[in-house]
Tab-separated table of C-alpha atoms and ligand atoms in Angstrom:
chain	number	residue	atom	x	y	z
A	123	MET	CA	63.029	159.664	29.753
A	124	THR	CA	65.232	157.187	30.378
A	125	SER	CA	65.518	156.318	33.933
A	126	ARG	CA	68.517	156.199	36.342
A	127	PRO	CA	70.070	153.193	36.866
A	128	ALA	CA	69.768	152.328	40.779
A	129	PRO	CA	73.445	152.508	42.457
A	130	THR	CA	74.423	148.729	43.286
A	131	ALA	CA	76.758	147.993	46.140
A	132	ALA	CA	79.979	148.484	43.760
A	133	THR	CA	78.586	152.022	42.139
A	134	PRO	CA	81.794	154.414	42.868
A	135	ARG	CA	81.397	156.986	44.741
A	136	ARG	CA	83.110	159.570	46.852
A	137	LEU	CA	83.497	159.875	50.425
A	138	PHE	CA	84.536	162.534	52.454
A	139	VAL	CA	85.517	162.367	56.451
A	140	ARG	CA	86.090	165.523	58.719
A	141	THR	CA	87.202	164.758	62.012
A	142	TRP	CA	87.311	166.807	65.124
A	143	GLY	CA	88.370	165.640	68.731
A	144	CYS	CA	90.981	163.200	70.033
A	145	GLN	CA	92.804	160.261	68.238
A	146	MET	CA	90.070	158.043	68.948
A	147	ASN	CA	88.285	160.156	66.428
A	148	VAL	CA	90.977	159.577	63.757
A	149	TYR	CA	91.564	156.182	64.189
A	150	ASP	CA	87.817	155.509	64.229
A	151	SER	CA	87.214	157.538	60.871
A	152	THR	CA	90.008	155.763	59.179
A	153	ARG	CA	88.077	152.578	60.267
A	154	MET	CA	84.679	154.221	59.026
A	155	ALA	CA	86.512	155.022	55.661
A	156	ALA	CA	87.363	151.331	55.442
A	157	LEU	CA	84.197	149.974	56.359
A	158	LEU	CA	82.906	152.218	53.143
A	159	HIS	CA	85.511	151.025	50.717
A	160	PRO	CA	83.872	148.203	49.537
A	161	LEU	CA	80.560	149.562	48.800
A	162	GLY	CA	82.312	151.685	46.336
A	163	PHE	CA	83.526	154.824	47.999
A	164	ALA	CA	86.750	156.099	47.101
A	165	PRO	CA	88.339	159.551	49.074
A	166	ALA	CA	87.159	162.867	48.290
A	167	GLU	CA	89.406	165.973	48.852
A	168	THR	CA	86.098	168.157	49.676
A	169	PRO	CA	82.446	167.658	50.784
A	170	GLU	CA	82.014	169.240	47.592
A	171	ALA	CA	83.519	166.599	45.663
A	172	ALA	CA	82.124	163.496	47.310
A	173	ASP	CA	78.693	161.636	47.716
A	174	MET	CA	78.606	161.129	51.150
A	175	VAL	CA	80.194	163.260	54.468
A	176	ILE	CA	80.684	161.806	57.213
A	177	LEU	CA	81.222	164.263	60.192
A	178	ASN	CA	83.373	162.704	63.025
A	179	THR	CA	82.338	164.834	65.902
A	180	CYS	CA	83.595	165.840	69.409
A	181	HIS	CA	81.266	166.784	72.728
A	182	ILE	CA	84.465	167.321	74.711
A	183	ARG	CA	83.641	171.104	75.323
A	184	GLU	CA	80.841	173.306	74.144
A	185	LYS	CA	82.250	175.049	70.787
A	186	ALA	CA	83.223	171.551	69.738
A	187	ALA	CA	80.021	170.746	69.301
A	188	GLU	CA	78.756	174.260	67.974
A	189	LYS	CA	81.239	173.463	65.107
A	190	LEU	CA	78.963	170.833	64.111
A	191	PHE	CA	76.052	172.853	63.629
A	192	SER	CA	78.070	175.440	61.271
A	193	GLU	CA	79.686	172.978	58.863
A	194	LEU	CA	75.873	170.784	58.607
A	195	GLY	CA	74.234	174.550	57.698
A	196	ARG	CA	77.066	174.528	54.741
A	197	LEU	CA	76.484	170.799	53.757
A	198	ARG	CA	72.704	171.597	53.315
A	199	ALA	CA	73.677	173.929	51.012
A	200	ILE	CA	75.132	171.131	49.283
A	201	LYS	CA	72.820	168.545	49.490
A	202	ALA	CA	70.147	170.932	48.132
A	203	GLY	CA	72.157	172.023	44.758
A	204	ARG	CA	73.143	167.767	44.361
A	205	GLU	CA	69.415	167.069	44.886
A	206	ALA	CA	68.073	169.567	42.153
A	207	SER	CA	70.165	167.571	39.787
A	208	GLY	CA	68.547	164.440	40.582
A	209	ARG	CA	71.445	162.660	42.760
A	210	LYS	CA	71.907	162.365	46.067
A	211	PHE	CA	74.268	163.010	48.581
A	212	LEU	CA	74.253	161.864	51.810
A	213	ILE	CA	75.121	163.071	55.600
A	214	ALA	CA	76.152	161.236	58.425
A	215	VAL	CA	76.792	162.376	61.887
A	216	ALA	CA	79.523	160.391	63.689
A	217	GLY	CA	81.293	160.686	67.435
A	218	CYS	CA	80.672	162.124	70.575
A	219	VAL	CA	78.135	164.633	69.671
A	220	ALA	CA	76.153	162.076	67.417
A	221	GLN	CA	75.833	159.392	71.096
A	222	ALA	CA	75.201	162.394	73.225
A	223	GLU	CA	72.214	164.352	70.763
A	224	GLY	CA	71.327	161.984	68.240
A	225	GLU	CA	67.789	163.177	68.314
A	226	GLU	CA	68.478	166.858	68.919
A	227	ILE	CA	70.728	166.538	65.814
A	228	LEU	CA	67.515	164.524	63.394
A	229	ALA	CA	65.212	167.515	65.249
A	230	ARG	CA	67.532	170.204	64.542
A	231	ALA	CA	68.569	168.958	60.758
A	232	PRO	CA	66.415	167.192	59.369
A	233	PHE	CA	68.571	166.957	56.190
A	234	VAL	CA	70.612	164.616	57.646
A	235	ASP	CA	70.532	161.193	56.780
A	236	LEU	CA	72.625	158.971	59.273
A	237	VAL	CA	73.620	159.183	62.845
A	238	THR	CA	76.108	156.379	64.311
A	239	GLY	CA	77.653	156.840	67.587
A	240	PRO	CA	81.360	155.873	68.502
A	241	GLN	CA	80.494	152.263	69.660
A	242	SER	CA	78.030	151.563	66.585
A	243	TYR	CA	79.589	152.349	63.700
A	244	HIS	CA	80.447	149.290	62.473
A	245	ARG	CA	76.996	149.516	60.968
A	246	LEU	CA	77.715	151.691	58.360
A	247	PRO	CA	77.405	149.433	55.656
A	248	GLU	CA	73.792	148.461	56.481
A	249	MET	CA	72.801	151.799	57.235
A	250	VAL	CA	73.700	153.117	54.186
A	251	ALA	CA	72.063	150.366	52.256
A	252	ARG	CA	68.784	151.001	54.552
A	253	VAL	CA	68.722	154.251	54.036
A	254	ALA	CA	68.775	154.193	50.128
A	255	ARG	CA	66.777	151.244	49.497
A	256	ALA	CA	64.181	152.801	52.364
A	257	GLY	CA	65.002	157.097	52.902
A	258	GLY	CA	64.190	158.552	55.967
A	259	ALA	CA	67.053	158.978	58.709
A	260	ALA	CA	68.998	156.267	59.986
A	261	ILE	CA	70.485	156.490	64.007
A	262	GLU	CA	72.523	154.178	65.878
A	263	THR	CA	73.865	154.896	69.309
A	264	ASP	CA	74.222	151.449	71.077
A	265	PHE	CA	76.847	150.733	73.088
A	266	ALA	CA	78.291	147.496	71.746
A	267	ALA	CA	82.062	148.165	71.570
A	268	GLU	CA	83.422	144.485	71.678
A	269	GLU	CA	80.771	143.469	68.771
A	270	LYS	CA	81.839	146.510	66.822
A	271	PHE	CA	85.907	145.550	67.475
A	272	ASP	CA	84.869	141.809	66.274
A	273	ARG	CA	83.309	143.595	63.129
A	274	LEU	CA	86.149	145.744	62.323
A	275	ALA	CA	88.862	143.390	62.868
A	276	GLU	CA	89.449	142.268	59.729
A	277	ALA	CA	89.184	146.079	57.944
A	278	ALA	CA	92.259	147.096	56.495
A	279	SER	CA	92.759	150.905	57.118
A	280	PRO	CA	96.431	151.957	56.260
A	281	GLN	CA	97.348	155.149	58.255
A	282	GLY	CA	101.307	155.390	56.834
A	283	VAL	CA	104.447	155.771	58.536
A	284	SER	CA	103.112	156.564	61.785
A	285	ALA	CA	100.237	155.011	63.221
A	286	PHE	CA	97.092	154.756	66.002
A	287	LEU	CA	95.619	151.274	67.242
A	288	THR	CA	92.930	151.374	69.506
A	289	VAL	CA	93.797	148.816	72.194
A	290	GLN	CA	91.347	150.167	74.749
A	291	GLU	CA	87.959	152.604	74.904
A	292	GLY	CA	85.739	154.071	77.047
A	293	CYS	CA	86.159	155.415	80.776
A	294	ASP	CA	84.990	154.605	84.197
A	295	LYS	CA	86.941	157.369	85.974
A	296	PHE	CA	84.137	159.980	85.686
A	297	CYS	CA	85.919	162.955	86.355
A	298	THR	CA	83.266	165.848	87.416
A	299	PHE	CA	83.454	167.563	84.160
A	300	CYS	CA	83.974	165.379	81.829
A	301	VAL	CA	81.520	163.812	78.806
A	302	VAL	CA	83.791	161.014	78.233
A	303	PRO	CA	82.243	158.019	80.349
A	304	TYR	CA	78.849	158.766	78.988
A	305	THR	CA	79.592	159.154	74.936
A	306	ARG	CA	82.402	155.921	74.986
A	307	GLY	CA	80.497	153.902	77.133
A	308	ALA	CA	82.194	151.595	80.171
A	309	GLU	CA	86.150	150.643	79.550
A	310	ILE	CA	86.593	147.536	77.548
A	311	SER	CA	90.051	146.438	76.373
A	312	ARG	CA	90.293	144.327	73.183
A	313	PRO	CA	92.246	141.177	73.604
A	314	MET	CA	96.414	140.865	72.526
A	315	ALA	CA	95.906	138.948	69.708
A	316	ALA	CA	93.462	141.210	68.280
A	317	VAL	CA	95.642	144.420	68.795
A	318	LEU	CA	98.836	142.769	67.525
A	319	ALA	CA	97.067	141.178	64.198
A	320	GLU	CA	95.963	145.095	63.680
A	321	ALA	CA	99.387	146.054	64.200
A	322	ARG	CA	101.045	143.740	61.543
A	323	ARG	CA	98.136	144.701	59.194
A	324	LEU	CA	99.507	148.489	59.742
A	325	VAL	CA	103.067	147.454	59.565
A	326	ALA	CA	102.763	145.300	56.129
A	327	ALA	CA	100.750	148.374	55.133
A	328	GLY	CA	104.022	150.729	56.358
A	329	ALA	CA	103.851	151.356	59.686
A	330	ARG	CA	106.979	151.832	61.422
A	331	GLU	CA	105.363	153.885	64.650
A	332	ILE	CA	102.488	152.408	65.757
A	333	THR	CA	100.575	154.062	69.325
A	334	LEU	CA	98.448	152.693	71.139
A	335	ILE	CA	95.241	154.630	72.080
A	336	GLY	CA	92.847	154.758	74.526
A	337	GLN	CA	90.872	157.468	76.650
A	338	ASN	CA	92.620	155.350	79.407
A	339	VAL	CA	95.167	153.479	77.843
A	340	ASN	CA	97.181	152.179	80.298
A	341	ALA	CA	94.065	150.655	82.637
A	342	TRP	CA	94.414	147.994	79.470
A	343	HIS	CA	93.571	144.844	81.041
A	344	GLY	CA	92.966	142.589	77.556
A	345	ALA	CA	93.286	139.172	77.484
A	346	GLY	CA	96.927	138.560	76.975
A	347	GLU	CA	97.755	135.065	75.030
A	348	ASP	CA	97.382	132.464	77.574
A	349	GLY	CA	93.567	134.497	78.021
A	350	ALA	CA	94.612	135.679	81.235
A	351	PRO	CA	94.026	139.789	81.625
A	352	SER	CA	97.290	141.613	80.633
A	353	SER	CA	98.907	144.813	81.142
A	354	LEU	CA	99.874	147.684	78.799
A	355	SER	CA	103.571	146.711	79.513
A	356	ALA	CA	103.399	143.246	78.196
A	357	LEU	CA	101.466	144.729	75.013
A	358	ILE	CA	103.908	147.335	74.714
A	359	ARG	CA	106.905	145.180	73.967
A	360	ALA	CA	104.729	142.386	72.602
A	361	VAL	CA	104.054	145.308	69.898
A	362	ALA	CA	107.757	146.466	69.629
A	363	ALA	CA	108.665	142.671	69.029
A	364	ILE	CA	107.098	142.828	66.208
A	365	PRO	CA	109.454	142.893	62.728
A	366	GLY	CA	109.155	145.875	61.486
A	367	VAL	CA	108.042	148.119	64.132
A	368	LEU	CA	110.682	150.909	64.841
A	369	ARG	CA	108.935	152.650	67.706
A	370	VAL	CA	105.928	152.464	69.936
A	371	ARG	CA	104.142	155.172	72.024
A	372	TYR	CA	100.643	155.244	73.956
A	373	THR	CA	98.510	157.692	75.485
A	374	THR	CA	95.878	158.777	77.026
A	375	SER	CA	97.298	157.824	80.680
A	376	HIS	CA	95.519	158.340	84.073
A	377	PRO	CA	98.364	159.316	86.591
A	378	LEU	CA	96.300	156.455	88.992
A	379	GLU	CA	97.361	153.361	86.318
A	380	MET	CA	100.971	154.088	86.262
A	381	ASP	CA	102.054	150.809	87.569
A	382	ASP	CA	105.999	149.854	88.094
A	383	ALA	CA	105.848	147.744	85.404
A	384	LEU	CA	104.526	150.289	82.651
A	385	ILE	CA	107.136	152.662	83.714
A	386	ALA	CA	110.049	149.928	83.986
A	387	ALA	CA	108.777	149.325	79.968
A	388	HIS	CA	110.363	153.096	80.224
A	389	ARG	CA	113.875	152.060	81.208
A	390	ASP	CA	114.046	148.809	79.163
A	391	GLU	CA	112.251	148.678	76.330
A	392	PRO	CA	114.193	150.751	73.729
A	393	LYS	CA	111.468	151.061	71.019
A	394	LEU	CA	109.153	152.713	73.794
A	395	MET	CA	109.756	156.504	73.391
A	396	PRO	CA	110.634	158.580	75.863
A	397	TRP	CA	107.536	160.595	75.865
A	398	LEU	CA	104.377	160.405	77.930
A	399	HIS	CA	100.911	162.519	78.101
A	400	LEU	CA	100.151	162.007	81.307
A	401	PRO	CA	97.427	164.470	82.300
A	402	VAL	CA	97.127	166.531	85.560
A	403	GLN	CA	94.197	169.054	85.045
A	404	SER	CA	95.131	171.011	88.382
A	405	GLY	CA	98.159	171.693	90.824
A	406	SER	CA	95.233	172.075	93.646
A	407	ASP	CA	94.114	168.970	95.447
A	408	ARG	CA	90.971	170.915	96.883
A	409	VAL	CA	90.459	171.281	92.854
A	410	LEU	CA	91.216	167.614	92.410
A	411	ARG	CA	88.978	166.319	94.493
A	412	ALA	CA	86.204	168.315	93.223
A	413	MET	CA	87.311	166.980	89.716
A	414	ASN	CA	86.559	163.184	91.161
A	415	ARG	CA	90.419	162.882	89.825
A	416	ARG	CA	90.980	160.315	92.419
A	417	HIS	CA	94.577	161.419	92.964
A	418	GLY	CA	96.366	164.237	94.774
A	419	VAL	CA	99.089	166.743	93.321
A	420	ALA	CA	101.729	164.543	95.603
A	421	ALA	CA	100.710	161.453	93.909
A	422	TYR	CA	101.059	163.182	90.592
A	423	LEU	CA	105.038	164.509	91.862
A	424	ALA	CA	105.567	160.731	92.262
A	425	VAL	CA	104.812	159.188	89.216
A	426	VAL	CA	106.635	161.844	87.724
A	427	GLU	CA	109.608	161.139	89.835
A	428	ARG	CA	109.459	157.605	89.135
A	429	LEU	CA	109.290	158.001	85.036
A	430	ARG	CA	112.443	160.158	85.477
A	431	ALA	CA	114.058	157.882	87.289
A	432	ALA	CA	113.503	154.984	84.718
A	433	ARG	CA	114.227	157.357	81.581
A	434	PRO	CA	116.062	160.513	82.623
A	435	ASP	CA	115.063	162.043	78.954
A	436	ILE	CA	111.236	161.392	79.077
A	437	GLY	CA	109.663	164.678	78.455
A	438	LEU	CA	105.809	165.184	79.614
A	439	SER	CA	103.156	166.268	78.428
A	440	SER	CA	99.843	167.795	80.099
A	441	ASP	CA	96.181	168.675	79.907
A	442	PHE	CA	95.055	171.219	82.289
A	443	ILE	CA	91.559	172.979	82.847
A	444	VAL	CA	91.345	177.052	84.117
A	445	GLY	CA	87.904	178.043	86.087
A	446	PHE	CA	86.801	175.253	87.314
A	447	PRO	CA	84.009	175.959	89.315
A	448	GLY	CA	85.045	177.340	92.813
A	449	GLU	CA	88.802	177.420	91.673
A	450	THR	CA	90.106	180.315	93.435
A	451	ASP	CA	93.502	182.445	92.946
A	452	ALA	CA	95.354	180.151	95.293
A	453	ASP	CA	93.912	177.110	92.987
A	454	PHE	CA	95.207	178.280	90.086
A	455	GLN	CA	98.722	179.770	91.796
A	456	ALA	CA	98.837	176.035	93.034
A	457	THR	CA	98.489	175.200	89.297
A	458	LEU	CA	101.458	177.388	88.207
A	459	ALA	CA	103.721	175.906	91.245
A	460	LEU	CA	103.086	172.305	89.743
A	461	VAL	CA	103.575	173.584	86.071
A	462	ARG	CA	107.337	175.598	87.355
A	463	ARG	CA	108.263	171.723	89.510
A	464	VAL	CA	107.946	169.593	86.801
A	465	GLY	CA	108.701	171.562	83.677
A	466	PHE	CA	106.695	170.017	80.583
A	467	ALA	CA	108.031	169.298	77.523
A	468	SER	CA	104.376	170.255	75.694
A	469	ALA	CA	100.630	170.489	77.186
A	470	PHE	CA	97.210	171.722	75.989
A	471	SER	CA	95.152	173.887	78.350
A	472	PHE	CA	91.262	173.967	78.212
A	473	ARG	CA	89.117	176.730	79.916
A	474	TYR	CA	86.545	174.657	81.443
A	475	SER	CA	83.596	174.136	79.826
A	476	ALA	CA	79.934	173.314	81.409
A	477	ARG	CA	78.849	170.207	79.487
A	478	PRO	CA	75.294	169.086	79.905
A	479	GLY	CA	74.698	165.424	82.639
A	480	THR	CA	78.582	165.962	84.087
A	481	PRO	CA	78.099	166.577	87.822
A	482	ALA	CA	80.369	169.790	87.897
A	483	ALA	CA	77.724	171.936	85.399
A	484	LEU	CA	76.162	172.191	88.468
A	485	MET	CA	78.545	172.610	91.203
A	486	PRO	CA	78.220	176.412	92.760
A	487	GLY	CA	81.063	179.117	92.371
A	488	GLN	CA	81.126	179.247	88.595
A	489	VAL	CA	83.945	181.032	87.605
A	490	PRO	CA	83.330	184.150	85.451
A	491	ASP	CA	84.308	183.977	81.694
A	492	GLN	CA	87.130	187.305	82.164
A	493	VAL	CA	88.658	185.491	85.480
A	494	ALA	CA	89.122	182.488	83.734
A	495	ALA	CA	90.100	183.426	80.434
A	496	GLY	CA	93.039	185.814	82.297
A	497	ARG	CA	94.472	182.454	84.178
A	498	LEU	CA	94.352	180.705	80.797
A	499	ALA	CA	96.541	183.246	79.026
A	500	GLU	CA	98.893	183.158	82.556
A	501	LEU	CA	99.126	179.369	82.544
A	502	GLN	CA	99.998	179.555	78.779
A	503	ALA	CA	102.401	181.858	78.715
A	504	LEU	CA	104.210	179.680	81.049
A	505	LEU	CA	103.510	176.793	79.009
A	506	SER	CA	104.993	177.906	75.969
A	507	ALA	CA	107.892	179.512	77.864
A	508	GLN	CA	108.670	175.631	78.863
A	509	GLN	CA	108.035	174.132	75.417
A	510	ARG	CA	110.341	176.715	73.942
A	511	ALA	CA	113.127	176.238	76.394
A	512	PHE	CA	112.371	172.521	75.915
A	513	ASN	CA	112.838	172.937	72.189
A	514	ALA	CA	116.007	175.169	72.210
A	515	ALA	CA	117.822	172.460	74.413
A	516	MET	CA	117.431	170.377	70.984
A	517	LEU	CA	120.079	173.195	69.589
A	518	GLY	CA	123.498	171.240	68.354
A	519	ARG	CA	121.811	168.051	69.302
A	520	GLU	CA	122.434	164.617	67.831
A	521	VAL	CA	118.863	162.906	67.523
A	522	ARG	CA	117.242	160.244	66.237
A	523	VAL	CA	114.083	161.417	63.566
A	524	LEU	CA	111.552	158.766	62.200
A	525	TRP	CA	110.957	160.087	58.832
A	526	THR	CA	107.414	160.129	57.636
A	527	GLY	CA	106.590	162.556	54.923
A	528	HIS	CA	108.131	165.278	52.578
A	529	GLY	CA	109.500	168.509	53.643
A	530	ARG	CA	107.685	171.895	52.842
A	531	HIS	CA	109.971	172.537	50.057
A	532	PRO	CA	110.784	169.995	47.468
A	533	GLY	CA	113.771	167.901	48.002
A	534	GLN	CA	112.821	168.032	51.476
A	535	VAL	CA	111.937	165.421	54.302
A	536	SER	CA	110.055	165.822	57.376
A	537	GLY	CA	109.489	163.483	60.364
A	538	ARG	CA	109.184	163.370	64.297
A	539	THR	CA	111.804	162.874	66.826
A	540	PRO	CA	111.071	161.361	69.977
A	541	TRP	CA	109.349	163.839	71.315
A	542	LEU	CA	106.887	164.412	68.829
A	543	GLN	CA	109.032	167.381	67.781
A	544	PRO	CA	108.333	168.012	63.615
A	545	VAL	CA	112.074	167.966	61.796
A	546	HIS	CA	112.490	168.887	58.214
A	547	MET	CA	115.841	168.195	56.612
A	548	PRO	CA	117.059	167.976	52.487
A	549	GLY	CA	117.282	164.234	51.525
A	550	PRO	CA	115.428	161.679	49.550
A	551	ALA	CA	112.274	160.411	49.375
A	552	CYS	CA	113.330	156.878	49.873
A	553	LEU	CA	114.084	157.739	53.690
A	554	ILE	CA	110.527	158.116	54.268
A	555	GLY	CA	109.705	155.068	56.850
A	556	GLN	CA	113.272	154.653	58.512
A	557	GLU	CA	114.788	156.096	61.281
A	558	SER	CA	118.046	158.023	61.049
A	559	PRO	CA	120.402	160.814	63.165
A	560	VAL	CA	120.058	164.497	62.429
A	561	ARG	CA	122.019	167.257	63.914
A	562	ILE	CA	119.270	170.001	64.887
A	563	GLU	CA	120.945	173.284	63.009
A	564	ALA	CA	117.989	175.427	63.988
A	565	VAL	CA	115.215	175.843	66.543
A	566	GLY	CA	111.771	177.300	65.240
A	567	THR	CA	108.287	177.513	66.767
A	568	ASN	CA	107.310	174.972	65.627
A	569	SER	CA	109.481	172.674	64.577
A	570	LEU	CA	113.905	171.950	64.058
A	571	ALA	CA	115.389	171.759	61.331
A	572	GLY	CA	118.630	169.736	60.795
A	573	ARG	CA	121.443	168.172	58.649
A	574	PRO	CA	122.055	164.341	58.287
A	575	THR	CA	124.994	163.088	60.600
A	576	ALA	CA	124.969	159.803	58.833
A	577	LYS	CA	125.872	160.894	55.235
A	578	ASP	CA	126.587	157.144	53.961
A	579	HIS	CA	123.332	155.727	54.476
A	580	TYR	CA	121.486	156.939	52.085
A	581	PRO	CA	122.596	158.609	48.152
A	582	GLU	CA	122.557	162.926	48.326
A	583	PRO	CA	119.660	164.175	46.929
A	584	ASN	CA	120.618	165.110	43.759
A	585	ALA	CA	123.276	161.536	43.206
A	586	ALA	CA	123.313	159.937	39.855
B	694	SAH	N1	91.466	160.415	79.047
B	694	SAH	C1	91.683	161.766	78.945
B	694	SAH	C2	91.641	162.435	78.114
B	694	SAH	C3	89.859	163.133	78.053
B	694	SAH	S1	89.562	164.653	77.360
B	694	SAH	C4	92.609	161.631	80.750
B	694	SAH	O1	91.849	161.456	81.572
B	694	SAH	O2	92.989	162.983	80.928
B	694	SAH	C5	91.088	165.173	77.085
B	694	SAH	C6	91.158	166.596	78.211
B	694	SAH	O3	90.237	167.337	77.901
B	694	SAH	C7	91.368	166.462	79.465
B	694	SAH	O4	92.505	165.897	79.451
B	694	SAH	C8	91.173	167.774	79.506
B	694	SAH	O5	91.813	168.487	80.018
B	694	SAH	C9	89.835	168.544	78.810
B	694	SAH	N2	88.354	168.826	78.779
B	694	SAH	C10	87.467	167.657	79.093
B	694	SAH	N3	86.408	167.722	79.475
B	694	SAH	C11	86.714	169.312	79.875
B	694	SAH	C12	85.662	170.353	80.270
B	694	SAH	N4	84.543	169.763	80.757
B	694	SAH	N5	85.906	171.623	79.742
B	694	SAH	C13	87.564	171.900	79.499
B	694	SAH	N6	88.049	171.466	79.194
B	694	SAH	C14	87.904	169.940	79.738
B	695	SF4	FE1	86.987	162.024	81.433
B	695	SF4	FE2	88.168	161.713	83.311
B	695	SF4	FE3	88.120	159.735	81.868
B	695	SF4	FE4	89.670	160.865	81.476
B	695	SF4	S1	89.781	159.861	83.012
B	695	SF4	S2	88.057	160.605	80.071
B	695	SF4	S3	89.092	163.568	81.748
B	695	SF4	S4	86.346	161.152	83.119
B	696	F3S	FE1	85.849	164.004	72.084
B	696	F3S	FE2	84.471	161.802	72.204
B	696	F3S	FE3	87.251	162.377	72.044
B	696	F3S	S1	84.076	163.537	72.941
B	696	F3S	S2	88.050	163.653	72.707
B	696	F3S	S3	85.983	162.723	70.448
B	696	F3S	S4	86.097	160.886	73.162
């Protein structure tokens, strides 16, 4: 019998990463893949085709955590089959469920090999090596975010034409419903120099749009080029000045941190897109107080007014929670009134989900499921009508589109308007990575269709 050679650092292997949750998790997944690349891990299309699977999890609502355990059930079967033929199959759980429930995951799913929180995944290579060498499971759920960013600084993670770049992480706001301050830790801001270096690397790898991301991105106060704390508006201008960058965005923002300089950037920086995701959660002052949002309805509306004065065509998006403990019908009506008053281009709305360890989970007046479901349906109907109206208003207009990929049909390209609406049109692949003007000719439920308005900018798809 011949013995199987032990895997070395460069043994070719395949990695499948599954991501739930916010854009921070999407970004983290690209970084984890980049970190494991030097160990010989190339991307796999499916878990079945992989030697290692990372589940990058989200803890924000109850359903998010349930999805993890159903996926783990599937992976367990793959692992059993693999081990029966004498091969290894590593299962790693990363992200916010790993942070909040690391030990429970290992107790409930002992076949999991690695557990890493969002602030410790820079240690994945050594964890993989440790498990390969010694067997057993490895768990890392420390909060060492600054160290993480230092260690990640040089990892290359090309993301295509539109790229996310984490500039801020963690949250000190402690909204009473939210797990993020517990799973991601305290707010930290990466220094401007590190952000700009990463932005340049992304541009060199093909990025033309950079979205600066953070749980409270507008609270970014990283060290500027002179070492003193800077502000997001300065960072946006610096990123916009990098040759090759066509568009800049940032998300997610807290209404309290929308300062004058940031609002002015929407007026003065042409590469900053006229779009803002600004969660409000509720339109009732009473509920906002119970949520510990630290702003009322009037303050939110004042921010909206200042933004619209600076950039009249700005599109606004938001997050809402219905059925927060103690929410009355009058509170809910106040939310509908706020939505009618602002007019959103798009929004996410959720039924309140009690999260263990958060103050709201223990509050009296939990709203019955049926009541919350009814409110959610009513709110979503209003928000969808506003979104349809916003999209319908594009018909016949000329808008600039950044082309990010191939369309659904051959000979088509697809991209996004400044307001993040997906657009497709007939056009050659060489357009990908460029911005060009389009006349919108049709408005569908999920996307817009158009025709080029500047034919001389590039050849016709079938031109010789
Ligand atoms: N940092 C951002 C968003 C964080 S989480 C902010 O401050 O707005 C994204 C969204 O999930 C939140 O805006 C909120 O609407 C929703 N959310 C968070 N916790 C929730 C919970 N316990 N139940 C239902 N929705 C929740
Ligand atoms: Fe959660 Fe509130 Fe922090 Fe947003 S600001 S991440 S909702 S605690
Ligand atoms: Fe979810 Fe964690 Fe993001 S809980 S929303 S993945 S910060």
